[in-house]
PDB file of C-alpha atoms in Angstrom:
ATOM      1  CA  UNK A   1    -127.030 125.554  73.742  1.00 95.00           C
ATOM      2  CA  UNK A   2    -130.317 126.541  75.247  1.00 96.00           C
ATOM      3  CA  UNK A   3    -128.399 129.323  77.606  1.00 95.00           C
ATOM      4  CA  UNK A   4    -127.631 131.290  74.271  1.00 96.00           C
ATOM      5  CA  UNK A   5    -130.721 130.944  72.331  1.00 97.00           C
ATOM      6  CA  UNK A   6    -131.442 134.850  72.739  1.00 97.00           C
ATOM      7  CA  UNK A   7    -128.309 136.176  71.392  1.00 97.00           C
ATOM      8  CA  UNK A   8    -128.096 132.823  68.996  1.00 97.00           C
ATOM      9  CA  UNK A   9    -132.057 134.333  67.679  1.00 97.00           C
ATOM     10  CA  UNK A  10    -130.263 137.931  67.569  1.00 97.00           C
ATOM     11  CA  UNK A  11    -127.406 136.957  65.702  1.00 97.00           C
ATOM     12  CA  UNK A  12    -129.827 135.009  63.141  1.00 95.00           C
ATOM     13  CA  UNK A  13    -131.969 137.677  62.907  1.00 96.00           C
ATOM     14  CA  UNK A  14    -129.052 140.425  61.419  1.00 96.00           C
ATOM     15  CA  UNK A  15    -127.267 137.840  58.964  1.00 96.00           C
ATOM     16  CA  UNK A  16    -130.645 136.391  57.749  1.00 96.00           C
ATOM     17  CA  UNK A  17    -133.616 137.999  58.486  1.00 96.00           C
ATOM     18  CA  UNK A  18    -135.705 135.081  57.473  1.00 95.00           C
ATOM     19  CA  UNK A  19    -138.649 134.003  58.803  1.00 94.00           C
ATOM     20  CA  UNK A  20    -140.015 131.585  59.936  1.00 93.00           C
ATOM     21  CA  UNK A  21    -137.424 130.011  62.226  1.00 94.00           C
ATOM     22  CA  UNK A  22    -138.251 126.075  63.037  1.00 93.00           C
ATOM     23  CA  UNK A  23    -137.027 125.460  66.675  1.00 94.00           C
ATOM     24  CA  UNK A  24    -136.404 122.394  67.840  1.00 95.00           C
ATOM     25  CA  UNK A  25    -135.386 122.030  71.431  1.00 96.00           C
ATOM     26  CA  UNK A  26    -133.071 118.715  72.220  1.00 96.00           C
ATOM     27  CA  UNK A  27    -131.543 117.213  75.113  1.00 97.00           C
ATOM     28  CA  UNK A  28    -127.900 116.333  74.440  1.00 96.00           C
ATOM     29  CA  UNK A  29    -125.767 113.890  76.586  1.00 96.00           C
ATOM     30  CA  UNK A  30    -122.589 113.566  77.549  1.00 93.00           C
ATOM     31  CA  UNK A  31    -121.203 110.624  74.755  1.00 93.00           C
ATOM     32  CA  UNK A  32    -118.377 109.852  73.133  1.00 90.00           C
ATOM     33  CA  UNK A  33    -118.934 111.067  69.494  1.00 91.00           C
ATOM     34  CA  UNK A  34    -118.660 114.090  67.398  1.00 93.00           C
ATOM     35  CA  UNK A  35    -121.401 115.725  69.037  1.00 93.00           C
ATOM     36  CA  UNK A  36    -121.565 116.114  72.895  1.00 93.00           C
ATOM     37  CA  UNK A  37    -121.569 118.910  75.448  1.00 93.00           C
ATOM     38  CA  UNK A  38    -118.640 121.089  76.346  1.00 89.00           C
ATOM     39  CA  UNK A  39    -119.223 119.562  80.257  1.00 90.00           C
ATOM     40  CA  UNK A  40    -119.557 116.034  81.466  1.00 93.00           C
ATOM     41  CA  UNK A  41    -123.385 117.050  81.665  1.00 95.00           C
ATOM     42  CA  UNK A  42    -126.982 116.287  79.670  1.00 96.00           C
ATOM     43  CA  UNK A  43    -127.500 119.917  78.237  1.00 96.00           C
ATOM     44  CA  UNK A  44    -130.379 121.548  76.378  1.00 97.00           C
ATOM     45  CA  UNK A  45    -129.500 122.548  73.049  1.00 97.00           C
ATOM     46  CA  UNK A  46    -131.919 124.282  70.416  1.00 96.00           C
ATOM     47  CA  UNK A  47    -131.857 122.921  66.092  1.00 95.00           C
ATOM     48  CA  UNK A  48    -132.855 126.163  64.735  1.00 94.00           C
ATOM     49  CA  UNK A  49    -133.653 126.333  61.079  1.00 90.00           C
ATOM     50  CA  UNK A  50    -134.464 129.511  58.348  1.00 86.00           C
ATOM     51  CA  UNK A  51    -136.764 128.542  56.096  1.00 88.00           C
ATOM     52  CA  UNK A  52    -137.055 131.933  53.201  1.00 92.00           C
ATOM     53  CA  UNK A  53    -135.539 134.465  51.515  1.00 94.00           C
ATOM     54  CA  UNK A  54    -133.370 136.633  52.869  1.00 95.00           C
ATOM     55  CA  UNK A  55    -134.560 139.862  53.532  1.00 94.00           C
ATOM     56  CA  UNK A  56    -130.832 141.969  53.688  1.00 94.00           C
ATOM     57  CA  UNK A  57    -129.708 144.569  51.330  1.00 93.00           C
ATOM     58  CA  UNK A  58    -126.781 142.861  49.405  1.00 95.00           C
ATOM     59  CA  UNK A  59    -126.960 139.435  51.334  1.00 97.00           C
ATOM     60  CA  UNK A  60    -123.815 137.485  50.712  1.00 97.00           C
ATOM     61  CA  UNK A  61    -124.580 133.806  51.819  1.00 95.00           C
ATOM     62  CA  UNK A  62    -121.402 132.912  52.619  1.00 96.00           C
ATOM     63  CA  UNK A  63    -120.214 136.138  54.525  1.00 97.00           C
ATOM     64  CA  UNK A  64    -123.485 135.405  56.340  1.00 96.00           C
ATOM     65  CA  UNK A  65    -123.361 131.131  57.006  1.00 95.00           C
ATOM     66  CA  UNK A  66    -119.104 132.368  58.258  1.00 97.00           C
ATOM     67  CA  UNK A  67    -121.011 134.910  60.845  1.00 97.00           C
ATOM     68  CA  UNK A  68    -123.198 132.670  61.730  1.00 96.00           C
ATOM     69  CA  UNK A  69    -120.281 129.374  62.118  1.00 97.00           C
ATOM     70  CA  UNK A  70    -117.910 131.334  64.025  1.00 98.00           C
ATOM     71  CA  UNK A  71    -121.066 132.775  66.459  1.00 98.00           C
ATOM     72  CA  UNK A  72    -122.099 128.721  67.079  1.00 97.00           C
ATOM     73  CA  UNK A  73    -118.212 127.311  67.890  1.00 97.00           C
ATOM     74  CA  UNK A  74    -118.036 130.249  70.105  1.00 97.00           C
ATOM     75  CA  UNK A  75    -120.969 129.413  72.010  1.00 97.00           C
ATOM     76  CA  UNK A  76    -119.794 125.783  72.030  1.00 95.00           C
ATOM     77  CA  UNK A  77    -122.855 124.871  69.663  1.00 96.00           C
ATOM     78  CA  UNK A  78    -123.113 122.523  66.875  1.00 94.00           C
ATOM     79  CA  UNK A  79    -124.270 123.243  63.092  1.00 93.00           C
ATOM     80  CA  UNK A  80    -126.629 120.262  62.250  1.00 90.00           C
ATOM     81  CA  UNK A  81    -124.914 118.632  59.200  1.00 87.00           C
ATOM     82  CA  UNK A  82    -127.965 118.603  56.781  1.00 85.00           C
ATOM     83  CA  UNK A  83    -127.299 122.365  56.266  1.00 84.00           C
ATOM     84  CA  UNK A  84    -124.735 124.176  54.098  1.00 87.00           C
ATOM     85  CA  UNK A  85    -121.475 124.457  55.769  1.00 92.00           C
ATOM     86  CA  UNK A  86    -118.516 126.859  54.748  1.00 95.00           C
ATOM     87  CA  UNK A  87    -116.132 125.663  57.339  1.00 96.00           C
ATOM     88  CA  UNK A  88    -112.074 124.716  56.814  1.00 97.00           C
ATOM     89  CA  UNK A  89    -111.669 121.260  58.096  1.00 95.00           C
ATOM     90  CA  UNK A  90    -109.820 123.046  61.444  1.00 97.00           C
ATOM     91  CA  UNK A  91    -112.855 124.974  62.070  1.00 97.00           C
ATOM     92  CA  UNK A  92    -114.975 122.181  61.068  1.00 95.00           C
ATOM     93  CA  UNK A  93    -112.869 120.095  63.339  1.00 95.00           C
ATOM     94  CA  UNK A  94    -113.053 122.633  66.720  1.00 95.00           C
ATOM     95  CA  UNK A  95    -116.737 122.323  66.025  1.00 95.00           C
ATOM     96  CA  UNK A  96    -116.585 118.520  66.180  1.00 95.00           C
ATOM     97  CA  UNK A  97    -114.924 116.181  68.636  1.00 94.00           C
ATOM     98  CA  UNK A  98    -112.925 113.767  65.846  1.00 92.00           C
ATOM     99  CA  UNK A  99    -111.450 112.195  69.198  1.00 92.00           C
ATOM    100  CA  UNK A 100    -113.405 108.928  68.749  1.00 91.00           C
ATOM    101  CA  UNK A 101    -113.216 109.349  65.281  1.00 91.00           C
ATOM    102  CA  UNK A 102    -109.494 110.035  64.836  1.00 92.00           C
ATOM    103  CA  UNK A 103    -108.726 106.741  67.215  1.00 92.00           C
ATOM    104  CA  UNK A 104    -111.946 104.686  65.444  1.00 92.00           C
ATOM    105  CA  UNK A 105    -109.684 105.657  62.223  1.00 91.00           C
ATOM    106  CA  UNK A 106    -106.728 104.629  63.301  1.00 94.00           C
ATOM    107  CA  UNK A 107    -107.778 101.232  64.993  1.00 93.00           C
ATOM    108  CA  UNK A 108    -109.503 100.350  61.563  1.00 92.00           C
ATOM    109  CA  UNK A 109    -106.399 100.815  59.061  1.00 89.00           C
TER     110      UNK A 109
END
C-alpha cells in the first residue's frame, strides 16, 4: 500500500540495494479476486520493481526475496506475480484471497 511505501523503500533498500527502482503507483478496488484491499475501500498501492545487481556483501537471493515476502503480507501488500516468488502455498495463500478461487474451484468440478 501507498501508506508504507517509506519503510516498503527502506526495507528494499537493505535486502537489495539495487538501483534503479521502477515505481508504479495503482489504484486498487475493493473486488472479489485474489487481489483486493484489506478494507471494503479503493486504496493506493505502489508495483515497485529492482532492476540490477545487488550491491550486498554475501547476498543470498532467497534469504533476501523471504525478507522481503514476509515485510509485504505484513503490510497487507501484494507481490506482483511476474516476479520470483519463494513462498509455501500457506504463505502464498495469506498473501492471496483464494476465496473466489477456492468456491470458483469447487463449483467447476
Amino acid at each position: 500500500p501507498l501508506a508504507s511505501l517509506q519503510q516498503t523503500l527502506t526495507v528494499f533498500d537493505e535486502e537489495f540495494n539495487v538501483y534503479p527502482l521502477w515505481v508504479c503507483p495503482f489504484k486498487l478496488p475493493h473486488n472479489p479476486g485474489l487481489v483486493h484491499p484489506d478494507g471494503p475501500d479503493t486504496v493506493m498501492y505502489v508495483d515497485i520493481g529492482a532492476y540490477g545487481v545487488p550491491k550486498i556483501k554475501d547476498f543470498d537471493a532467497k534469504k533476501a526475496l523471504r525478507n522481503v515476502e514476509a515485510f509485504t503480507r505484513g503490510v497487507k501488500g501484494f507481490q506482483m506475480l511476474y516476479a520470483d516468488t519463494r513462498m509455501t502455498r500457506d504463505e502464498f495463500r495469506e498473501m492471496f484471497d483464494h476465496e473466489l478461487y477456492d468456491r470458483m474451484s469447487k463449483e467447476m468440478r
